[in-house]
Coordinates of C-alpha atoms in Angstrom, one line a residue:
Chain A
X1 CA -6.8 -57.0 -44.5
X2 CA -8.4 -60.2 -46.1
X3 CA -10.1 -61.9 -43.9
X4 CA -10.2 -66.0 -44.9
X5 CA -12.7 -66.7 -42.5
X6 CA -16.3 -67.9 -43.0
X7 CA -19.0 -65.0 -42.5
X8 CA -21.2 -67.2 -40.7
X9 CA -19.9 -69.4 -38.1
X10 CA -19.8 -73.2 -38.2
X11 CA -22.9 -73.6 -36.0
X12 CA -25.1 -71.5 -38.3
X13 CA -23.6 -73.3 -41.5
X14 CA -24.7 -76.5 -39.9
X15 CA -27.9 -75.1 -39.2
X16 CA -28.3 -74.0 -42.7
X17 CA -27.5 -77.7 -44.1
X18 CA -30.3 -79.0 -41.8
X19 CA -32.8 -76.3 -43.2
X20 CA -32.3 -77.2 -46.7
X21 CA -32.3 -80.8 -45.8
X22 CA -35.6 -80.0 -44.2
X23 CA -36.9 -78.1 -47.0
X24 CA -36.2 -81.1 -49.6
X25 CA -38.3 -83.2 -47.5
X26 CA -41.4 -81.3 -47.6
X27 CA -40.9 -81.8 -51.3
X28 CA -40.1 -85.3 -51.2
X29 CA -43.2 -85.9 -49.1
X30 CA -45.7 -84.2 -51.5
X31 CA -43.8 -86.3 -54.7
X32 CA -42.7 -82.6 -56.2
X33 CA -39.6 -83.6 -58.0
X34 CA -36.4 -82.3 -57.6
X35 CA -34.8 -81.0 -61.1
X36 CA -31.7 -78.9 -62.3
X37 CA -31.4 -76.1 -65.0
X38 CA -28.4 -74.8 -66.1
X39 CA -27.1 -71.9 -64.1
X40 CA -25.2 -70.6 -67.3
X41 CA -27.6 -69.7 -70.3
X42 CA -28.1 -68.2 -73.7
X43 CA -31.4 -65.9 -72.7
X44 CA -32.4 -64.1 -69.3
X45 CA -35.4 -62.2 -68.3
X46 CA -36.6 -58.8 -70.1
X47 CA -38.0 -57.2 -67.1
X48 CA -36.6 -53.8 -66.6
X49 CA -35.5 -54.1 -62.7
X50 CA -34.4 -57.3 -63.0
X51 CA -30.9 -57.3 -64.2
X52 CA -28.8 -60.1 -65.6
X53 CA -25.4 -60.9 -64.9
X54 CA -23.1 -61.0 -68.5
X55 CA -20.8 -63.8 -69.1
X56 CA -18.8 -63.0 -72.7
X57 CA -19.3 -65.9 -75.0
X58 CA -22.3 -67.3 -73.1
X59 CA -25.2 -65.4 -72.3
X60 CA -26.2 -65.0 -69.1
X61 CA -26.2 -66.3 -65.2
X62 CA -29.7 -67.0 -64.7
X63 CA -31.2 -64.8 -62.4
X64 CA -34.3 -67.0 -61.8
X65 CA -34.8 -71.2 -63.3
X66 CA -38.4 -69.8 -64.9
X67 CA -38.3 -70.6 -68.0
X68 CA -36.4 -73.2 -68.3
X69 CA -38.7 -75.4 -65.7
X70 CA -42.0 -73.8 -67.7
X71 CA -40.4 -75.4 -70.8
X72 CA -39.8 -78.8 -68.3
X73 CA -44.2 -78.4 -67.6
X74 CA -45.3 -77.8 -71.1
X75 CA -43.2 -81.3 -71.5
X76 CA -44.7 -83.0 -69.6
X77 CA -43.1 -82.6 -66.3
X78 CA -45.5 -82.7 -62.8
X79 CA -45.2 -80.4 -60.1
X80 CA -41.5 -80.0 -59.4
X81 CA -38.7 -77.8 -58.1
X82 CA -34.9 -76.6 -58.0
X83 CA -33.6 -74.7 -55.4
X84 CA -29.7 -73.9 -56.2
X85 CA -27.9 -70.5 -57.3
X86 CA -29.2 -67.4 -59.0
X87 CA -27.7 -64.3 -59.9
X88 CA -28.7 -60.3 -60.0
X89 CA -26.3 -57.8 -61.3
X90 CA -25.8 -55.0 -58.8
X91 CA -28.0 -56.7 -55.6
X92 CA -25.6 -56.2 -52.9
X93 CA -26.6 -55.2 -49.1
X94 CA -27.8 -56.6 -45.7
X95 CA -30.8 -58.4 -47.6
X96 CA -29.1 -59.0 -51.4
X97 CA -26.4 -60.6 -52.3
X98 CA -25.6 -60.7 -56.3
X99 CA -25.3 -64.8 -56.3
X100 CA -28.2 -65.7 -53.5
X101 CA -30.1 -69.6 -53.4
X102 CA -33.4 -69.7 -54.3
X103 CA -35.9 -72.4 -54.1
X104 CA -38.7 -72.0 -57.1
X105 CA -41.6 -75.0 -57.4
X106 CA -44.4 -74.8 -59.3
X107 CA -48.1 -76.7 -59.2
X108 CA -50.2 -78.3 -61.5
X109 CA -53.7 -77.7 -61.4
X110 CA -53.4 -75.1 -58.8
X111 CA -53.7 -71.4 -58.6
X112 CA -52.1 -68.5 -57.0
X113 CA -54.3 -68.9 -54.0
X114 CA -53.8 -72.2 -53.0
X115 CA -49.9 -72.0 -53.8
X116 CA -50.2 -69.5 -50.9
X117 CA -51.5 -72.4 -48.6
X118 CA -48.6 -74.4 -49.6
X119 CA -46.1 -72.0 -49.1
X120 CA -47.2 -71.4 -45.5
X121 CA -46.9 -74.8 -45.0
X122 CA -43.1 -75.0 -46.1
X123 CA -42.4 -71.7 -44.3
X124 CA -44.5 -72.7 -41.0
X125 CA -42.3 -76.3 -41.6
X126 CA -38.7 -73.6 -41.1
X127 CA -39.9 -71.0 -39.4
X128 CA -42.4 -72.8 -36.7
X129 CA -46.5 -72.2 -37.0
X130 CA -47.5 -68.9 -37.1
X131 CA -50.9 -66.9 -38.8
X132 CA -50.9 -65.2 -41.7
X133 CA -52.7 -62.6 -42.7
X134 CA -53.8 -60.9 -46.2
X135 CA -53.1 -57.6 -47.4
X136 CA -53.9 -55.9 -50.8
X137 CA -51.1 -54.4 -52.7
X138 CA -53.3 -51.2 -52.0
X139 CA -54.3 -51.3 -48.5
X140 CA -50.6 -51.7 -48.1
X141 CA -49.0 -49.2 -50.1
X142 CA -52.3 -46.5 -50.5
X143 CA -54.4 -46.1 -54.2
X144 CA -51.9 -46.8 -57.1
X145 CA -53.6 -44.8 -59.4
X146 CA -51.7 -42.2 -61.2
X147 CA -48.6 -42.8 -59.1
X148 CA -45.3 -43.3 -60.7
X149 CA -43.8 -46.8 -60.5
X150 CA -40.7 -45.5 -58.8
X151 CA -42.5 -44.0 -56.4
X152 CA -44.5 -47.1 -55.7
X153 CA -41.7 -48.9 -55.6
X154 CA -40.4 -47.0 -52.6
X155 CA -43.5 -46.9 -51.3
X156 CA -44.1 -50.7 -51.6
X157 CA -40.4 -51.4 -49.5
X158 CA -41.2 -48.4 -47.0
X159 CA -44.2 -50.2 -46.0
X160 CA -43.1 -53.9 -46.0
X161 CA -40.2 -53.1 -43.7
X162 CA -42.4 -51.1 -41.3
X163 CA -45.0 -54.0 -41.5
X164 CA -45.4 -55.3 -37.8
X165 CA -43.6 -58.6 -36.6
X166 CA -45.4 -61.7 -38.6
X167 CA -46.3 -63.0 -41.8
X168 CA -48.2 -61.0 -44.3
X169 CA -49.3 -62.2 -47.8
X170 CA -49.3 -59.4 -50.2
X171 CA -52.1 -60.0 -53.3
X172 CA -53.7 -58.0 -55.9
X173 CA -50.3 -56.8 -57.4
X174 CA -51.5 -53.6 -60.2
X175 CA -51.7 -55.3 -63.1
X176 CA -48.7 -53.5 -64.6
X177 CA -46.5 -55.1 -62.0
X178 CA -48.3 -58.6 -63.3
X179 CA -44.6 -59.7 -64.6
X180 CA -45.5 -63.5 -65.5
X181 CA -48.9 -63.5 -63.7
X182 CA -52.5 -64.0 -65.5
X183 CA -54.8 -61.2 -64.7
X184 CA -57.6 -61.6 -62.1
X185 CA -61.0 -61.8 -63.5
X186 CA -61.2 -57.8 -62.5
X187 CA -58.7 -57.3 -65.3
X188 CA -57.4 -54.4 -63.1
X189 CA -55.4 -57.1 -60.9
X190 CA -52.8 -59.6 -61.3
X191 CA -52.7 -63.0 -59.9
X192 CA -49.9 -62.4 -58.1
X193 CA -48.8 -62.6 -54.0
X194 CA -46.0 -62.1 -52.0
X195 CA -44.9 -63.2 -49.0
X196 CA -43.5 -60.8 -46.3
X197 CA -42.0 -61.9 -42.9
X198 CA -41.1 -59.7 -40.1
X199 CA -40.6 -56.9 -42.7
X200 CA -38.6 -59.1 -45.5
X201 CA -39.7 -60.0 -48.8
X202 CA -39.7 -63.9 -48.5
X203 CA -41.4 -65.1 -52.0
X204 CA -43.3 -64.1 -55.3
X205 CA -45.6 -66.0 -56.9
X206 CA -48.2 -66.2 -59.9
X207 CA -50.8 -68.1 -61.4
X208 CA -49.1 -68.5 -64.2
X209 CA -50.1 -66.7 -67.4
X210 CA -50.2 -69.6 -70.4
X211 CA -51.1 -67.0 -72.8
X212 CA -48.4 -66.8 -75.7
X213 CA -49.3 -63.9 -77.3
X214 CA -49.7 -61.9 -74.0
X215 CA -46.8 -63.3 -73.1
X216 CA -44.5 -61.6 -75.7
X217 CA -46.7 -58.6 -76.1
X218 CA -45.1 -57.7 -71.9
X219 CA -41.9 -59.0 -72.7
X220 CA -42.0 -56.3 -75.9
X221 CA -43.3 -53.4 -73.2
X222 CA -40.3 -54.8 -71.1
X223 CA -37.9 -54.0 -73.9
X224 CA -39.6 -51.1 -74.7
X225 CA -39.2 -50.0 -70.9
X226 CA -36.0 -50.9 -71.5
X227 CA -34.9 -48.7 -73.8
X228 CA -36.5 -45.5 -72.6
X229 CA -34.4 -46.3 -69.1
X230 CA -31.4 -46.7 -71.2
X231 CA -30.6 -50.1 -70.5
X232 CA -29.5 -53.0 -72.8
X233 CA -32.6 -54.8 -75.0
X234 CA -32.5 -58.0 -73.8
X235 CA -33.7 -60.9 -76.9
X236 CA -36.3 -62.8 -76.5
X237 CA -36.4 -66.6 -75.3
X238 CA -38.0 -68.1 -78.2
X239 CA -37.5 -71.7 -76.5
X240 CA -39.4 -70.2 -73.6
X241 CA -42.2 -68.7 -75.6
X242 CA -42.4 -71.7 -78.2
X243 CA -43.4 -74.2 -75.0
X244 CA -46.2 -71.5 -74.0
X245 CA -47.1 -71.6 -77.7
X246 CA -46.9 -75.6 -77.5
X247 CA -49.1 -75.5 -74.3
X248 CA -48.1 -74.8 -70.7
X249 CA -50.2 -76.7 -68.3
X250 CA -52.3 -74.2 -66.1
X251 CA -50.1 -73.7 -62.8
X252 CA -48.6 -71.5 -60.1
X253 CA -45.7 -71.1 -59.2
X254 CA -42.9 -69.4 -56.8
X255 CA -39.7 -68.4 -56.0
X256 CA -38.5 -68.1 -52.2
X257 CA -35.5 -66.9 -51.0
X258 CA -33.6 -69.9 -49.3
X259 CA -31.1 -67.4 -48.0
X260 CA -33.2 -64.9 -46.3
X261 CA -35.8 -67.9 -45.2
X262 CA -32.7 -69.1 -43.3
X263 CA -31.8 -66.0 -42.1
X264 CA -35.1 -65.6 -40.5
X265 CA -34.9 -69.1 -38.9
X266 CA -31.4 -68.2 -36.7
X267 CA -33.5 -64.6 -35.9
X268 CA -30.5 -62.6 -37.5
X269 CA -30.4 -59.4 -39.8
X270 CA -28.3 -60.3 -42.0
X271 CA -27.3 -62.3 -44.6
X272 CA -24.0 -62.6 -43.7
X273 CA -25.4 -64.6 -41.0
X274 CA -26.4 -67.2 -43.5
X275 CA -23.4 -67.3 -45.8
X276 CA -20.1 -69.2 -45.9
X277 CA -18.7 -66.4 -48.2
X278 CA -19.4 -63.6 -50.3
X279 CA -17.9 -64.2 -53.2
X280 CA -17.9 -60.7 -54.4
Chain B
X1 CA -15.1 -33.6 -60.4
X2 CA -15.5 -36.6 -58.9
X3 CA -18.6 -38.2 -58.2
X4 CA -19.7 -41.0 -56.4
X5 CA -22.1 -43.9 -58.1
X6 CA -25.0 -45.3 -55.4
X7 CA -23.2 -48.6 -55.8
X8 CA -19.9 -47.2 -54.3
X9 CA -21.1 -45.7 -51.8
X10 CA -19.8 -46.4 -48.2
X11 CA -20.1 -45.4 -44.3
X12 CA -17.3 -42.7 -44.2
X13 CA -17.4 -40.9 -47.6
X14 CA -17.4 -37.6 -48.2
X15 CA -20.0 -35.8 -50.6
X16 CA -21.7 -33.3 -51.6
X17 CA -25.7 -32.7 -51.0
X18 CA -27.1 -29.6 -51.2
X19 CA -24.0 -27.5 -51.5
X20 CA -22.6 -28.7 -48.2
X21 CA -20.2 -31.3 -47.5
X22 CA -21.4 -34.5 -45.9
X23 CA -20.0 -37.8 -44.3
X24 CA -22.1 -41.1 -45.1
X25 CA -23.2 -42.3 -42.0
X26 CA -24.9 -45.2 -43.3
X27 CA -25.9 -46.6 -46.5
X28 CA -28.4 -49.9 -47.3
X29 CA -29.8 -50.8 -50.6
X30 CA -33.0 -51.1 -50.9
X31 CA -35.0 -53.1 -53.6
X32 CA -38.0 -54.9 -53.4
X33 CA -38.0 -58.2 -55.5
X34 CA -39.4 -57.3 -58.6
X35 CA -39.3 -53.5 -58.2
X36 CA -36.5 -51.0 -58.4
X37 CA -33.5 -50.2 -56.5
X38 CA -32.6 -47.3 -53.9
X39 CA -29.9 -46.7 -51.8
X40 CA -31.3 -45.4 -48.0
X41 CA -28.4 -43.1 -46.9
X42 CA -28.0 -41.6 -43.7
X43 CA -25.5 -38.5 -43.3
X44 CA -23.8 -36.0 -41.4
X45 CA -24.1 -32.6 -42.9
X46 CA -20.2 -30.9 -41.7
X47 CA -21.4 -27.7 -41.5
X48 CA -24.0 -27.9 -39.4
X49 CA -23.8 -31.3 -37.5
X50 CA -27.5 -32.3 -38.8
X51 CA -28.2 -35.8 -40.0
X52 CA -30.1 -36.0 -43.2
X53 CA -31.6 -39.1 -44.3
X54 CA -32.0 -39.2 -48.0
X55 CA -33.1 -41.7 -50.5
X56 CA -31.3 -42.5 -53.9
X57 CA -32.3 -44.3 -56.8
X58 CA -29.4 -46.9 -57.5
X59 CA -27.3 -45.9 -60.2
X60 CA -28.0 -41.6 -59.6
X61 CA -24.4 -40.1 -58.9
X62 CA -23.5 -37.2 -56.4
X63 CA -20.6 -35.1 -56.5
X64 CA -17.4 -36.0 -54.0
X65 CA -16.8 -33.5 -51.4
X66 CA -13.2 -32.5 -51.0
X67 CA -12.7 -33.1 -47.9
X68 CA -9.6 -34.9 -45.5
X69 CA -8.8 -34.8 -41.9
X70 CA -5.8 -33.8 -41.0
X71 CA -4.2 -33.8 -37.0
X72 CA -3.0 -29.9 -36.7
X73 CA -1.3 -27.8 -34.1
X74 CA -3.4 -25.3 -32.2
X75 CA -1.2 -22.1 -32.0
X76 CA -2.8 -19.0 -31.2
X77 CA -6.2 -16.9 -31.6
X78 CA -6.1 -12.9 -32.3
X79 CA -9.7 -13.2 -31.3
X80 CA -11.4 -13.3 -35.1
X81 CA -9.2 -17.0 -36.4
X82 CA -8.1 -19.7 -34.7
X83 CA -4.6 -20.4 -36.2
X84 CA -3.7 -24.0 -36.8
X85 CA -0.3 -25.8 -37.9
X86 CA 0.5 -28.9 -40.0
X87 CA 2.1 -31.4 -37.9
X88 CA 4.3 -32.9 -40.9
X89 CA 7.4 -30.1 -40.3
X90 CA 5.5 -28.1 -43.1
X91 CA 4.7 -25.6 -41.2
X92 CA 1.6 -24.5 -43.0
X93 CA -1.0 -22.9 -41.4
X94 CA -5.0 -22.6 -41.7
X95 CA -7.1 -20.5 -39.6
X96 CA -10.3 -21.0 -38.7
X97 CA -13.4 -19.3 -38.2
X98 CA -15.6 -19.0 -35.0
X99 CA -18.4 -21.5 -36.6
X100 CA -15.6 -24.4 -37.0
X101 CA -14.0 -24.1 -33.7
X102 CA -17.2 -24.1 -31.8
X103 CA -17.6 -27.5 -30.9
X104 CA -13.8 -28.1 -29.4
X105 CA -13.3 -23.8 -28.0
X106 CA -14.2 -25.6 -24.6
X107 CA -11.3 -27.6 -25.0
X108 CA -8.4 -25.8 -26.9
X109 CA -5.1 -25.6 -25.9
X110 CA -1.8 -23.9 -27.3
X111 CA 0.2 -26.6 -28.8
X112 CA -2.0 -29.2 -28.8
X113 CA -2.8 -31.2 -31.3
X114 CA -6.6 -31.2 -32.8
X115 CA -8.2 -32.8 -36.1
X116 CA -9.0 -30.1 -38.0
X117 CA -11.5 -30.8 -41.2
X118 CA -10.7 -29.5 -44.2
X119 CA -13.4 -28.5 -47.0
X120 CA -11.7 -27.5 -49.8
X121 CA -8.3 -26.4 -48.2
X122 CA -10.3 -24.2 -45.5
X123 CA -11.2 -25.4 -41.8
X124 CA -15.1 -26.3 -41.6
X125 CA -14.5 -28.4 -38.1
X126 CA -12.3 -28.8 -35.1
X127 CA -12.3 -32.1 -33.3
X128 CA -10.6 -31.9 -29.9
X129 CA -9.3 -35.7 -28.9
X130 CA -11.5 -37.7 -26.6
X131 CA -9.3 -36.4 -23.5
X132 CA -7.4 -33.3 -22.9
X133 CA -5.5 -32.1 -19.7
X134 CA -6.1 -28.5 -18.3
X135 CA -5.4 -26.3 -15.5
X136 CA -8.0 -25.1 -13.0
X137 CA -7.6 -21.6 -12.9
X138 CA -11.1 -21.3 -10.3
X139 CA -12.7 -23.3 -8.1
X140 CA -13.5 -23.4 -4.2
X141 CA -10.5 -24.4 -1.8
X142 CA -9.6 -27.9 -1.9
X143 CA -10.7 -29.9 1.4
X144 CA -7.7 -32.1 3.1
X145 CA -7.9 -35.3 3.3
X146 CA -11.0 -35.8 1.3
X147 CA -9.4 -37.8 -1.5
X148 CA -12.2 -40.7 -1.9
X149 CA -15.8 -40.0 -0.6
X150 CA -17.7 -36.7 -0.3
X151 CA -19.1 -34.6 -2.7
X152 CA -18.3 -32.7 -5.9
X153 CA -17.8 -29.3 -7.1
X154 CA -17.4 -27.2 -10.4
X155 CA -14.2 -26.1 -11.4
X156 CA -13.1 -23.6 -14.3
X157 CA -10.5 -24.9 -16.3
X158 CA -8.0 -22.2 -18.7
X159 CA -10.3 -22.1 -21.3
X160 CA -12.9 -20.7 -19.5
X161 CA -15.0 -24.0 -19.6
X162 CA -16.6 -24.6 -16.4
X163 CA -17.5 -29.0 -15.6
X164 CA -19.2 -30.4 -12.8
X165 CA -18.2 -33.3 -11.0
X166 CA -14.9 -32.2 -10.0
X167 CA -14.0 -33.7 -6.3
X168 CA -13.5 -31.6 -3.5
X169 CA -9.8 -32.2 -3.3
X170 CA -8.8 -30.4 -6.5
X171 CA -7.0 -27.3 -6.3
X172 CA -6.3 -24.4 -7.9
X173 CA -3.5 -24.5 -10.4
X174 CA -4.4 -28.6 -10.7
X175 CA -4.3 -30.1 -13.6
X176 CA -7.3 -32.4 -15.0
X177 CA -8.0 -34.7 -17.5
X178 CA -11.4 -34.2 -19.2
X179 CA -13.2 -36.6 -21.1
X180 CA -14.6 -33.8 -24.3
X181 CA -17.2 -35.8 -25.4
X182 CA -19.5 -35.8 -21.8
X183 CA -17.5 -32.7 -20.7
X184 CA -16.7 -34.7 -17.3
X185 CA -14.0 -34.6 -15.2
X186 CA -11.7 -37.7 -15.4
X187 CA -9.0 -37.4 -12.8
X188 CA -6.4 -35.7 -11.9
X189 CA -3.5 -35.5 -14.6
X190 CA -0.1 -37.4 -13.1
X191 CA 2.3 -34.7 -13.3

């Protein structure tokens, strides 16, 4: 019973075009510049609940542009974006899709606070003006301490699906779940926020760690992580960590979901609602 | 044995939690972006009736439950099994307990045919169909004429099972049509 019909309808499709229309003008306006990385590459991300799609003979499908626009900064490059395809191996529900769009633009000069400013400005821009308000990774999920990660982990999507109608900015991240984040001056914290609306993870974002050595000594726990989960090592992108070495500009950036921001704009569910296709 | 991966799991499979046999209600994956992934499964334990709701970390495995459905012949009880019949000219029978008949004893009929669930080769359920047609073997003398307005009466049907709603025209010896899932009358059966 194939079905060749678009999941989302015409009308929504159309809407959709208009959204990311509207979402490269905000861009435009603020002179962030609009750039493409490959989709395909020879490296992907260490981080142990992250997985990376294989294609034999390649590498990888990216599941996120970061290094490769970190390597476009520390050239030289000002503020800028890409918002196209990315991939996760095994993401597939009402919220996840394995190929999904994402929009990821990152700042010069600012940090992970004030990219927060700007990201409510693009979403208030979709969405339509509403507040915001600013929760602690604790005071939404209860003390971290001595809890297993799984267990947070639940604990952490439990909470920001029962989170009441709005829009919540999640901070203070444990500084184990830092990923690509400096620390906060506590040391405890990482510079990290998320963005939740009406219960769905919207964006994640850092102040950007510039540290090279820091850098590889998480992406070596990754890999060590890893291995104890029985999962593939994944080698290192020495492109990627030779542009921190040469100097990354101090910035914050994030990544949004264009497919769920969309989602939320036409008040549906579901992804499907979004999509021409799934193509798996 | 079989099992089941979190990543093929979908609304109508049968496995196996806690010794009993369940159907997968409903299943969404849950992951938040940088964190791990779970499967949030809702199911129907077959024993009992009880929805469980139960959370897996994506990737864990469960066993398969062997379990089909199969449309069977209701032939006769000796008052400990309730015998059923393959409809495929087999002519095999099962026979099934007290526990797996309960839900559908309201509505069983020699010769009828019922969905009978099998765990394992033996009956753990009985599904009667959404309507059946029985007799009225009690009920308070019919009124004349009333056929449209007026009130409403109980009525015992040949199983024993007693419904409300039945209109003061019905007989004894009538047959009605009776919607199993409310237990309401329907209408009269065209004979």
């Amino acid at each position: 019973m194939t079905d060749w019909r678009p999941l989302a309808t015409v009308a929504q499709l159309q809407y959709r075009a208009q959204l990311l229309g509207l979402v490269r003008g905000f861009f435009a306006e603020r002179q962030i510049v609009e750039v493409q990385t490959p989709v395909l590459t020879q490296h992907s991300v260490t981080e142990a609940d992250v997985q990376s799609i294989r294609v034999e003979d390649y590498g990888y499908l990216q599941t996120s542009p970061e290094y490769q626009l970190k390597r476009l900064l520390a050239a030289g490059m000002p503020s800028c974006y890409q918002l196209g395809p990315a991939f996760r191996h095994g993401e597939q529900g009402r919220l996840h899709n394995p190929e999904f769009t994402m929009l990821e633009w990152y700042r010069l000069d600012f940090d992970h606070l004030q990219l927060m400013f700007e990201v409510a400005d693009l979403v208030d821009k979709v969405l339509g003006p509403q507040p915001y308000q600013r929760l602690t990774y604790a005071e939404l999920v209860g003390p971290v301490d001595r809890r297993p990660r799984d267990e947070l982990d639940l604990a952490f999507a439990d909470a920001c699906a029962s989170l009441s109608p709005g829009r919540f900015f999640i901070t203070d991240y444990p500084a184990d779940q830092a990923s690509l984040a400096r620390l906060n001056s506590d040391g405890t914290s990482a510079a990290r926020f998320e963005l939740v609306v009406d219960g769905v993870e919207i964006a994640n974002g850092y102040w950007e760690l510039t540290d090279v050595d820091e850098q590889r000594r998480r992406f070596d726990r990754d890999n060590a992580t890893r291995q104890a989960r029985g999962l593939p090592r994944m080698a290192l992108d020495e492109a990627f960590l030779q542009a921190l070495a040469a100097g990354l500009p101090n910035c914050a950036g994030v990544a949004l979901g264009f497919d769920r921001l969309a989602m939320l704009a036409m008040g549906a569910n579901d992804l499907n609602q979004t999509l021409a296709f799934r193509g798996t | 044995m079989a099992t089941y991966s979190t990543n093929e799991f979908r609304s109508g499979m049968k496995v196996m939690l806690d010794g009993d046999p369940c159907n997968i209600l409903e299943n969404e994956f849950v992951k938040p972006g940088k964190g791990q992934a779970f499967n949030r499964v809702k199911m129907r334990n077959l024993m009992n009736g009880r929805v469980w709701e139960r959370t897996f970390k994506s990737g864990e495995s469960i066993e398969a439950a062997d379990v089909i459905d199969l449309d069977m012949e209701y032939l006769y009880s000796d008052g400990e099994f309730w015998h059923f019949m393959k409809t495929d000219d087999s002519y095999e029978q099962v026979a099934a307990g007290s526990a797996a008949i309960a839900e559908c004893q309201n509505w069983l009929k020699e010769q009828d045919v019922y969905q009978v669930t099998l765990w394992n080769d033996d009956p753990i359920a009985v599904t009667a169909p959404n309507f059946v047609e029985l007799e009225v073997t009690e009920t308070d003398p019919g009124l004349k004429g009333d056929t449209a307005n007026g009130g409403t009466k109980p009525a015992t049907l040949s199983t024993g099972a007693t419904i409300k709603g039945v209109p003061l025209f019905i007989n004894i010896g009538d047959v009605l049509k009776v919607d199993t899932r409310t237990g309401e009358y329907v209408s009269r059966a065209k004979t």
